[in-house]
PDB file of C-alpha atoms in Angstrom:
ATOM      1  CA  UNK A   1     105.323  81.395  38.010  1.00  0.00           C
ATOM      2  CA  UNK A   2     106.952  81.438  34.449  1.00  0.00           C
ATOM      3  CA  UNK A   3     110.520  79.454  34.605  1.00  0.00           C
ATOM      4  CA  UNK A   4     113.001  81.041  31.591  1.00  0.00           C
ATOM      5  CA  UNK A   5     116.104  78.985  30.744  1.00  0.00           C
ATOM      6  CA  UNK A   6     117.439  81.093  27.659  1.00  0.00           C
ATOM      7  CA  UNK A   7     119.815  83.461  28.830  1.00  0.00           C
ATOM      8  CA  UNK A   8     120.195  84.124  32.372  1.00  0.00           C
ATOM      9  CA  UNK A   9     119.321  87.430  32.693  1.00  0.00           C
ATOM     10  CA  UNK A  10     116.331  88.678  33.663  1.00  0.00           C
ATOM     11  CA  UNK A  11     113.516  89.197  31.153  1.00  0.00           C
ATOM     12  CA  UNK A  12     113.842  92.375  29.320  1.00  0.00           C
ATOM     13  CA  UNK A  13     117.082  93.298  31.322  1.00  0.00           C
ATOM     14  CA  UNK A  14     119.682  92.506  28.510  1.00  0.00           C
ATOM     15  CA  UNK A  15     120.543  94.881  27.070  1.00  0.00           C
ATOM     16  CA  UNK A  16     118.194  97.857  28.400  1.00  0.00           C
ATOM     17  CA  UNK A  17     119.633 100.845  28.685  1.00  0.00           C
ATOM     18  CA  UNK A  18     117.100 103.120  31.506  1.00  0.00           C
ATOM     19  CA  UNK A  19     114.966 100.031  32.944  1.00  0.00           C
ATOM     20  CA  UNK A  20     117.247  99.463  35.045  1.00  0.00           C
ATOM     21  CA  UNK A  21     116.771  96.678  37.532  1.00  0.00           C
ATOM     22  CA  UNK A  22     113.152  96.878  38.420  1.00  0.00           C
ATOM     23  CA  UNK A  23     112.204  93.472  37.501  1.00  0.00           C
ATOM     24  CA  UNK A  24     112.921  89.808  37.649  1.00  0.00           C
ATOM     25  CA  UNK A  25     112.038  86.286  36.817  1.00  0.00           C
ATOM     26  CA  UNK A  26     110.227  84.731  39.202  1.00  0.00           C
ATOM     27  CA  UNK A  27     111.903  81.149  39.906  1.00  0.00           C
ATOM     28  CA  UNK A  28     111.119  78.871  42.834  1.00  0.00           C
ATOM     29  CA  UNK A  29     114.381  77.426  43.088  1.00  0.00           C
ATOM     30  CA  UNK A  30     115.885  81.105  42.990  1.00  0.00           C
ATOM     31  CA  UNK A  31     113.993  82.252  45.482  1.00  0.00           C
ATOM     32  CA  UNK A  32     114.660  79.087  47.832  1.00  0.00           C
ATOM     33  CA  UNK A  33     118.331  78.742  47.148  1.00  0.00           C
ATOM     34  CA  UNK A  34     118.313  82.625  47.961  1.00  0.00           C
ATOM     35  CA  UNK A  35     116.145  82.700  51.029  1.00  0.00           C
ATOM     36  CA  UNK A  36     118.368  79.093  52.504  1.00  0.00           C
ATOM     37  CA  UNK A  37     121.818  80.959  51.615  1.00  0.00           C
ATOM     38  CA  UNK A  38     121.216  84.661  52.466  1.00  0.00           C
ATOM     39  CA  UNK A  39     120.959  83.549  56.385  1.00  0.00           C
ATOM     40  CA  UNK A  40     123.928  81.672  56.596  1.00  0.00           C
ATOM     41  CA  UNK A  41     126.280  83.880  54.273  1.00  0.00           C
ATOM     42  CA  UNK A  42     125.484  86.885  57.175  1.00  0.00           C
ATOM     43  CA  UNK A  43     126.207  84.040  59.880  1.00  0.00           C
ATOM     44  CA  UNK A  44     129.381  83.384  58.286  1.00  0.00           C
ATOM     45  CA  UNK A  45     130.342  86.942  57.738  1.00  0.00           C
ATOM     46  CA  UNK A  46     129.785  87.601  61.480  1.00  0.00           C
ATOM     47  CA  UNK A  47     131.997  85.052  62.034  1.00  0.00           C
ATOM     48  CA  UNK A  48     134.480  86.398  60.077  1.00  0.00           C
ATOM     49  CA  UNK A  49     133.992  89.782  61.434  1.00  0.00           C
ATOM     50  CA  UNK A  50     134.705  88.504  65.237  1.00  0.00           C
ATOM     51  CA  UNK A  51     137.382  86.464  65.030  1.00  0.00           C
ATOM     52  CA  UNK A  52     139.329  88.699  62.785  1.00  0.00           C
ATOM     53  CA  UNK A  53     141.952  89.073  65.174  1.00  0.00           C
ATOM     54  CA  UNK A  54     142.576  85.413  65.459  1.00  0.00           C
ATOM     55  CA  UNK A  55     142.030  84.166  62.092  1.00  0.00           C
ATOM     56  CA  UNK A  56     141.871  84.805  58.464  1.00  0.00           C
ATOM     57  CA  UNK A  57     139.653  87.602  57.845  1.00  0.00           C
ATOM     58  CA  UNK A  58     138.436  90.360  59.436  1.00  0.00           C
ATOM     59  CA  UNK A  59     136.317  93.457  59.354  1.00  0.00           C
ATOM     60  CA  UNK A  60     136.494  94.305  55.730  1.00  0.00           C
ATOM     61  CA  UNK A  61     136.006  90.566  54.162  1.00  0.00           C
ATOM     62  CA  UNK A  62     133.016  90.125  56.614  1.00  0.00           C
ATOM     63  CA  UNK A  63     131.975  93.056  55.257  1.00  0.00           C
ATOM     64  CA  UNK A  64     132.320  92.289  52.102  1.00  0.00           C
ATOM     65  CA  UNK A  65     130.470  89.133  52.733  1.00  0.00           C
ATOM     66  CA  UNK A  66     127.740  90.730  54.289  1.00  0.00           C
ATOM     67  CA  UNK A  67     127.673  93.074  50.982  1.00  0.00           C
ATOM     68  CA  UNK A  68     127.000  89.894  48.924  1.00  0.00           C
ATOM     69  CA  UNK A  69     124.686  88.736  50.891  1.00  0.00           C
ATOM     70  CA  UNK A  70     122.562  92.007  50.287  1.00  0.00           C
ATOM     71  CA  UNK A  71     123.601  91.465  46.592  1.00  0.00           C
ATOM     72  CA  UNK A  72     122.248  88.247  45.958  1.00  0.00           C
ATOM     73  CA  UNK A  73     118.743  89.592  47.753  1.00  0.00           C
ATOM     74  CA  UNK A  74     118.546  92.189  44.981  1.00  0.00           C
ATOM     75  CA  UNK A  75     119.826  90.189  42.046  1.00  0.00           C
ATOM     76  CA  UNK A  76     117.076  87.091  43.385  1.00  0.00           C
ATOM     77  CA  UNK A  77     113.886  89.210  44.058  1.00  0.00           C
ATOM     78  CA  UNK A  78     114.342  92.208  42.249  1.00  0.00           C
ATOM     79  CA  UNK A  79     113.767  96.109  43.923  1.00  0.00           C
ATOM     80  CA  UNK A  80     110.491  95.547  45.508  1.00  0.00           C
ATOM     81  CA  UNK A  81     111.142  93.000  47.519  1.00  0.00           C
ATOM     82  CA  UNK A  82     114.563  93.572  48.437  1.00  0.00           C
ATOM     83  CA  UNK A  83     113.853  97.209  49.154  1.00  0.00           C
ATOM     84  CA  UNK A  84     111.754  95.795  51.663  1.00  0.00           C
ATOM     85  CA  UNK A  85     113.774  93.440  53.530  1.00  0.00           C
ATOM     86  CA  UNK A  86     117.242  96.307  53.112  1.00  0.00           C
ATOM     87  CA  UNK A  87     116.057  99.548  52.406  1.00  0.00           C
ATOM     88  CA  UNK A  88     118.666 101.439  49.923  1.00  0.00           C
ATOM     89  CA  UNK A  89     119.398 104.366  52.259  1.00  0.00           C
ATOM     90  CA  UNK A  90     120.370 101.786  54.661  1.00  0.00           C
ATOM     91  CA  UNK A  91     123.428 101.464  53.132  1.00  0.00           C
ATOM     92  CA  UNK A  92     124.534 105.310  53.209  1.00  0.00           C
ATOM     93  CA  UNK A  93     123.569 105.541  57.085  1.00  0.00           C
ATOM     94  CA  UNK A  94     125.437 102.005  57.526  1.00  0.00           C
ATOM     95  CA  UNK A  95     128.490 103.295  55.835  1.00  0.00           C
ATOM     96  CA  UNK A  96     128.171 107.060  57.619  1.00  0.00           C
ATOM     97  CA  UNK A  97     127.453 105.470  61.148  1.00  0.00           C
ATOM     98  CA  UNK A  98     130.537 103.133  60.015  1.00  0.00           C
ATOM     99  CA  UNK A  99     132.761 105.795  59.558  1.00  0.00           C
ATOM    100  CA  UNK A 100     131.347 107.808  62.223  1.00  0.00           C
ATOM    101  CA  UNK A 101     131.768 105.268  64.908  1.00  0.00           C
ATOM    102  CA  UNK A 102     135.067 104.579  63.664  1.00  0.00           C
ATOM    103  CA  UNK A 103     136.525 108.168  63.853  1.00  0.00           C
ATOM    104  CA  UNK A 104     135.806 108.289  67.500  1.00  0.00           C
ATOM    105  CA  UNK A 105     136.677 104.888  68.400  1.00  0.00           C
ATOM    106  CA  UNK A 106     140.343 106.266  67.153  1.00  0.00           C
ATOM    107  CA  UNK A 107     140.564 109.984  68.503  1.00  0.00           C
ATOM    108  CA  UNK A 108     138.949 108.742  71.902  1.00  0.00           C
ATOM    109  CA  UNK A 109     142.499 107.534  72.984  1.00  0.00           C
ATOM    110  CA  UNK A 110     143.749 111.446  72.076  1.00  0.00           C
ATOM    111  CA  UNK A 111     141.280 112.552  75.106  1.00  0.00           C
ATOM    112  CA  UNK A 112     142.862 110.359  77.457  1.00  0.00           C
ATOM    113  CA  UNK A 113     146.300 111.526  76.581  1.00  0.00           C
ATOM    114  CA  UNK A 114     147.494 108.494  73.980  1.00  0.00           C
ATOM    115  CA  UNK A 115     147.742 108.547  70.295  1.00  0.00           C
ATOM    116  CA  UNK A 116     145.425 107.685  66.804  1.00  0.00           C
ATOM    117  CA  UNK A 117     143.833 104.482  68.038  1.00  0.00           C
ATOM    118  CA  UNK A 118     145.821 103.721  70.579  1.00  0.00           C
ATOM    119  CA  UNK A 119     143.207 101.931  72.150  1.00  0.00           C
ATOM    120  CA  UNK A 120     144.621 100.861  75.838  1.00  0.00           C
ATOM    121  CA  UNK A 121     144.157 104.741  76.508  1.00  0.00           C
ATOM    122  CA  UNK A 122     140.759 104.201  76.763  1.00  0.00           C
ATOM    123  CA  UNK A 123     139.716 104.042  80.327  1.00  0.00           C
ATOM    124  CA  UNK A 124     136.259 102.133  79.958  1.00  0.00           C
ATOM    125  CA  UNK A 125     137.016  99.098  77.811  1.00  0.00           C
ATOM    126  CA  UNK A 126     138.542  97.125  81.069  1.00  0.00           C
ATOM    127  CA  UNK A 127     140.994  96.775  83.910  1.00  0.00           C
ATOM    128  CA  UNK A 128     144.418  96.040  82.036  1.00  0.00           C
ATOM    129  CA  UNK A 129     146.122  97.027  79.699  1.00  0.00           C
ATOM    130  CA  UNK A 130     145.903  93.751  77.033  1.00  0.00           C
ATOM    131  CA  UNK A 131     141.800  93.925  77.838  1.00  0.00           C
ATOM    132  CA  UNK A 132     141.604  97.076  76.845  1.00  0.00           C
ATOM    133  CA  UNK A 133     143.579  96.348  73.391  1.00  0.00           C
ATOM    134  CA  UNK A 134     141.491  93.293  72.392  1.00  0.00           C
ATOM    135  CA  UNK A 135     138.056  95.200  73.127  1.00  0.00           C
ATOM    136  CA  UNK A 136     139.435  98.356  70.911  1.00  0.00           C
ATOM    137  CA  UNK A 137     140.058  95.544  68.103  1.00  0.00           C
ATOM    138  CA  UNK A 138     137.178  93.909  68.351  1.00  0.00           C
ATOM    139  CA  UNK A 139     135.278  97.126  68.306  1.00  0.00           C
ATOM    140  CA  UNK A 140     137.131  99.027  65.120  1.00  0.00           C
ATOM    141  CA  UNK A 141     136.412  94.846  62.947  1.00  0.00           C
ATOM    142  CA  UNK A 142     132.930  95.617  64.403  1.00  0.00           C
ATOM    143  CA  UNK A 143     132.832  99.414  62.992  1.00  0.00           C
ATOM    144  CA  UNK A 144     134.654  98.571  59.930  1.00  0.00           C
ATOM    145  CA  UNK A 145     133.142  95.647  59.131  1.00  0.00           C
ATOM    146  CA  UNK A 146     129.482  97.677  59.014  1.00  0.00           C
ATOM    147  CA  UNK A 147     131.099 100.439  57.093  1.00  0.00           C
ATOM    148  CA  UNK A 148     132.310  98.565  54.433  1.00  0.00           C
ATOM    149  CA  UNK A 149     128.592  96.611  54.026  1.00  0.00           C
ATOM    150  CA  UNK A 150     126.884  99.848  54.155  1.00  0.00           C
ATOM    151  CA  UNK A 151     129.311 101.649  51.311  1.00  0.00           C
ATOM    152  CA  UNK A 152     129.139  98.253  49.325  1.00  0.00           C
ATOM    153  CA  UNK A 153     125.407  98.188  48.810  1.00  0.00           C
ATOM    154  CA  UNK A 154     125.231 102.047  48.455  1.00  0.00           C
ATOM    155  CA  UNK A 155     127.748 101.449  45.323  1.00  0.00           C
ATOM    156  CA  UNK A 156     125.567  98.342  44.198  1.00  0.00           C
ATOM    157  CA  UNK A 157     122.517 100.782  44.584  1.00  0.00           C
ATOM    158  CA  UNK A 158     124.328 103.680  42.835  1.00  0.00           C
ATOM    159  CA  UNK A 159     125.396 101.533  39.768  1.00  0.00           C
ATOM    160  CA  UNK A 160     122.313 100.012  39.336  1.00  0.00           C
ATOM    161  CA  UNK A 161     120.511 102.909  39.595  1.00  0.00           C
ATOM    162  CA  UNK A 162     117.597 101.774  42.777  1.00  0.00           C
ATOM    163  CA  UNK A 163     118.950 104.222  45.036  1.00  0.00           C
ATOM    164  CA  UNK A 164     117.368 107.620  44.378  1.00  0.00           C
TER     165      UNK A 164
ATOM    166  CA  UNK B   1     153.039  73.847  49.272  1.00  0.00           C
ATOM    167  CA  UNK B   2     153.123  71.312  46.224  1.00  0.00           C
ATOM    168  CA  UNK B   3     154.596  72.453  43.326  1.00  0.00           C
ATOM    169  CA  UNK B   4     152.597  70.153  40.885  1.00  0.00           C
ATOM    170  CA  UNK B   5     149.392  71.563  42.213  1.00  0.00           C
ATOM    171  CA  UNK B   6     150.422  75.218  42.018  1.00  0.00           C
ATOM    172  CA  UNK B   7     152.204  74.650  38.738  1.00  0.00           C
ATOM    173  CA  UNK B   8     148.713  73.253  37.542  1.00  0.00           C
ATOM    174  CA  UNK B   9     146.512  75.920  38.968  1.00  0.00           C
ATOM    175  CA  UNK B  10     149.146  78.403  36.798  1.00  0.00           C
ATOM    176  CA  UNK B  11     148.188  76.893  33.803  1.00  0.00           C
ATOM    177  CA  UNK B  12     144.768  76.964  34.318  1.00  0.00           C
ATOM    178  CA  UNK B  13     145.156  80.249  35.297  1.00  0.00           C
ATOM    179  CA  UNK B  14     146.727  81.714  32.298  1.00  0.00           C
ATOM    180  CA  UNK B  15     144.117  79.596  30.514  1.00  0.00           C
ATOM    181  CA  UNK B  16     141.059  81.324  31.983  1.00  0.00           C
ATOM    182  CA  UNK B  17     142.814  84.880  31.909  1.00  0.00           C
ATOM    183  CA  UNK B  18     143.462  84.486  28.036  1.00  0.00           C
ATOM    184  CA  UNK B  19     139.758  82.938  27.359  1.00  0.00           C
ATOM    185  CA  UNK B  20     138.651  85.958  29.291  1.00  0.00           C
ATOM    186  CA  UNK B  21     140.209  87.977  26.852  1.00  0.00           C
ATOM    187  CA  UNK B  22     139.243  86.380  23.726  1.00  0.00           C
ATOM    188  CA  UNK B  23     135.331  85.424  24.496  1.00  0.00           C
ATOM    189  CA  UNK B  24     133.062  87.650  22.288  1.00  0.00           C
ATOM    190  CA  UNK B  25     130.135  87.260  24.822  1.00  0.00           C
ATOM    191  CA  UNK B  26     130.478  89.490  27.779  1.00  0.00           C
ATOM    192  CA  UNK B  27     128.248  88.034  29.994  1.00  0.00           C
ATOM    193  CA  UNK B  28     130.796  84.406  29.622  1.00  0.00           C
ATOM    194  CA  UNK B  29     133.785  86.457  29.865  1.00  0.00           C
ATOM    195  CA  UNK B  30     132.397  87.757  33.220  1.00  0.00           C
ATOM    196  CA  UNK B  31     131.853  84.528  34.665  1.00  0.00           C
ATOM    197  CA  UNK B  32     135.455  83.647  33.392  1.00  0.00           C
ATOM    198  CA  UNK B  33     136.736  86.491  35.566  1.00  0.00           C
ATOM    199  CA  UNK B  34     135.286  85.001  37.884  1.00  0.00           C
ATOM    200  CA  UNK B  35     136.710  81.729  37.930  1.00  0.00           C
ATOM    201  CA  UNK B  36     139.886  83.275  37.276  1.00  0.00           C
ATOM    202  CA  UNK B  37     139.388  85.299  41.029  1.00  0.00           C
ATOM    203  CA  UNK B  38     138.369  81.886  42.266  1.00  0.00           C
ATOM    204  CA  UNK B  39     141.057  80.259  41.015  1.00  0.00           C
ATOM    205  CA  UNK B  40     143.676  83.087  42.141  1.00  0.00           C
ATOM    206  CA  UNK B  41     142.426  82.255  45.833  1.00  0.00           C
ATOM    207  CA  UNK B  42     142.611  78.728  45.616  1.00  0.00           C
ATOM    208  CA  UNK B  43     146.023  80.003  44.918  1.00  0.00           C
ATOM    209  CA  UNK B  44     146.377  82.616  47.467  1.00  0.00           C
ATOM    210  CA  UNK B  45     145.728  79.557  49.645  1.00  0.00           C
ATOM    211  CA  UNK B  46     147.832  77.317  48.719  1.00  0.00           C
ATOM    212  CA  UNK B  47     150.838  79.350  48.813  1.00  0.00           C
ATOM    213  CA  UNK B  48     150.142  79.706  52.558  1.00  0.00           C
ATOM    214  CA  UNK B  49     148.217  83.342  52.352  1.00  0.00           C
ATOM    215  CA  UNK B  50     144.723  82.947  53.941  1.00  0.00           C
ATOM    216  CA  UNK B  51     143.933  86.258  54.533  1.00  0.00           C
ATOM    217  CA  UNK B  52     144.589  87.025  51.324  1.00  0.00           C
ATOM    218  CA  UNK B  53     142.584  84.469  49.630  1.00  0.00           C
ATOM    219  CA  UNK B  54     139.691  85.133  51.668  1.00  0.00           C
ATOM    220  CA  UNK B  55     139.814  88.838  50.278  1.00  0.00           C
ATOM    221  CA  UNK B  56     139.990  87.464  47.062  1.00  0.00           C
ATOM    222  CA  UNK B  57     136.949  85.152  47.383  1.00  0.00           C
ATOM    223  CA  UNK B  58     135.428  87.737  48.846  1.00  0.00           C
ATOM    224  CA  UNK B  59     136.148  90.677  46.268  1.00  0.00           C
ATOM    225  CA  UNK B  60     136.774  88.886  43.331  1.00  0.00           C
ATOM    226  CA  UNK B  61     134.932  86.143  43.006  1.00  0.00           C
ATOM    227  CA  UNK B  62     131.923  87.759  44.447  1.00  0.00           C
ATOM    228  CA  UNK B  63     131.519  91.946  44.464  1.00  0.00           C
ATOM    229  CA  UNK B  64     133.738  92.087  41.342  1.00  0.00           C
ATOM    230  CA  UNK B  65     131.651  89.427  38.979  1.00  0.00           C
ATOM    231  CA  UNK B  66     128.204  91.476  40.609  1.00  0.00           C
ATOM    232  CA  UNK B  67     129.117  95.137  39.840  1.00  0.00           C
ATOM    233  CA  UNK B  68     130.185  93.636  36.454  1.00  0.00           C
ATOM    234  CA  UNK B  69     127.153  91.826  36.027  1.00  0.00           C
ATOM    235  CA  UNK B  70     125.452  94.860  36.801  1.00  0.00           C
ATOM    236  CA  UNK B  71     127.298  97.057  34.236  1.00  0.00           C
ATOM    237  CA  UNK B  72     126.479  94.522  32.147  1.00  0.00           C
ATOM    238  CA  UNK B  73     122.512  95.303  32.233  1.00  0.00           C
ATOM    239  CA  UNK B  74     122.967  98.240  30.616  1.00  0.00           C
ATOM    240  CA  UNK B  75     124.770  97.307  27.583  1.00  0.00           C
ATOM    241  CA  UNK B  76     125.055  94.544  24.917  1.00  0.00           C
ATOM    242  CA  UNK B  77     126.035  91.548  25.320  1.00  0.00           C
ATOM    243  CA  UNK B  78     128.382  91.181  22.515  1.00  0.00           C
ATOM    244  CA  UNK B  79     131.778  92.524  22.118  1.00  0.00           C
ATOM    245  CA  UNK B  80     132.430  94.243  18.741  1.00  0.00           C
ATOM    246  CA  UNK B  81     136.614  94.306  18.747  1.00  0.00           C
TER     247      UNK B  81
END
């Protein structure tokens, strides 16, 4: 374990044009700050992802959040480790399945004779009406929340250049 | 909402966006940006716009400063103009 305090960034990082970000200082109170934090930035950003329709927030800041959270694993631990814990095409199927999901959470209330998203169409999400509308919500934070994480990281991946 | 607090967070904020601007290291002036974004939702806030700030927080105090950060990597730290 070799502690640096010069410059911040990673050893041999600054100013390297093809390394890319393949390796890291190894710091004990990185990696503990990172492994107490990580945990509770997700729990917050599910928080913020269901109760988006009541409060501040919602599918895309949880989302965001989530992104960070993913962020801060690779900017702490570097590729190898991080690649193990989030895998980079993780965040292309996230973003896909996202978008996916999504899609036919909003033309599903076409099929039953209603319009884009129109979600008290849909026949299986409850018994009345206002049911029906708070599950569709809830369900298109869920979808866009996990879209937005997935297309995050896959840009963080991109721009760093981990994700081929 | 309290004008002498948003009033002081202005000044601040023009402060922070100028000594973004004029810092020669890059790797300060992102971390000025970021305070700036911070600063903007304290704000966003204040002026009775949660949902806002919270996107702010969330997108420019954090993704923003880390894709810049990032960019950063791959050049030098310095700026020449």
């Amino acid at each position: 374990m070799s502690l640096r305090f010069d410059s911040g960034l990673p050893e041999g990082l600054a100013g390297s044009a093809h390394r890319g970000m393949s390796r890291t200082y190894h710091s004990l109170f990185v990696d503990v700050v990172t492994k107490a934090m990580v945990p509770m930035i997700q729990v917050f950003a599910f928080y913020v992802i269901f109760h988006g329709h009541y409060s501040p927030g919602g599918g895309f800041q949880g989302g965001v959040m989530l992104a960070a959270s993913i962020m801060l694993l690779r900017l702490a631990m570097g590729q190898e480790e991080s690649f193990r814990r989030f895998p980079p095409d993780w965040g292309m199927l996230l973003a896909a399945g996202g978008t996916l999901l999504f899609a036919v959470l909003g033309v599903l209330p076409m099929v039953f004779g209603g319009n884009f998203l129109d979600y008290e169409y849909i026949p299986f999400l409850g018994a009345e009406a206002a049911t029906r509308r708070y599950w569709g919500i809830l369900l298109a934070e869920v979808f866009i929340g996990f879209l937005v994480w997935g297309a995050l990281v896959a840009i963080y991946d991109a721009l760093s250049g981990g994700g081929e | 909402m309290i004008w002498q607090l948003d009033f002081w967070l202005m000044v601040v904020l023009v402060i922070f966006a100028i000594a973004a601007l004029e810092v020669r290291d890059l790797l300060a002036a992102v971390g000025i940006l970021t305070g700036y974004s911070f600063l903007m939702a304290l704000l966003f806030a204040e002026l009775g716009a949660p949902d806002v700030a919270l996107t702010e927080a969330a997108l420019g105090a954090g993704l923003t400063g880390v894709f810049l950060l990032v960019a950063l990597f791959f050049f030098d730290r310095t700026s020449e103009d």
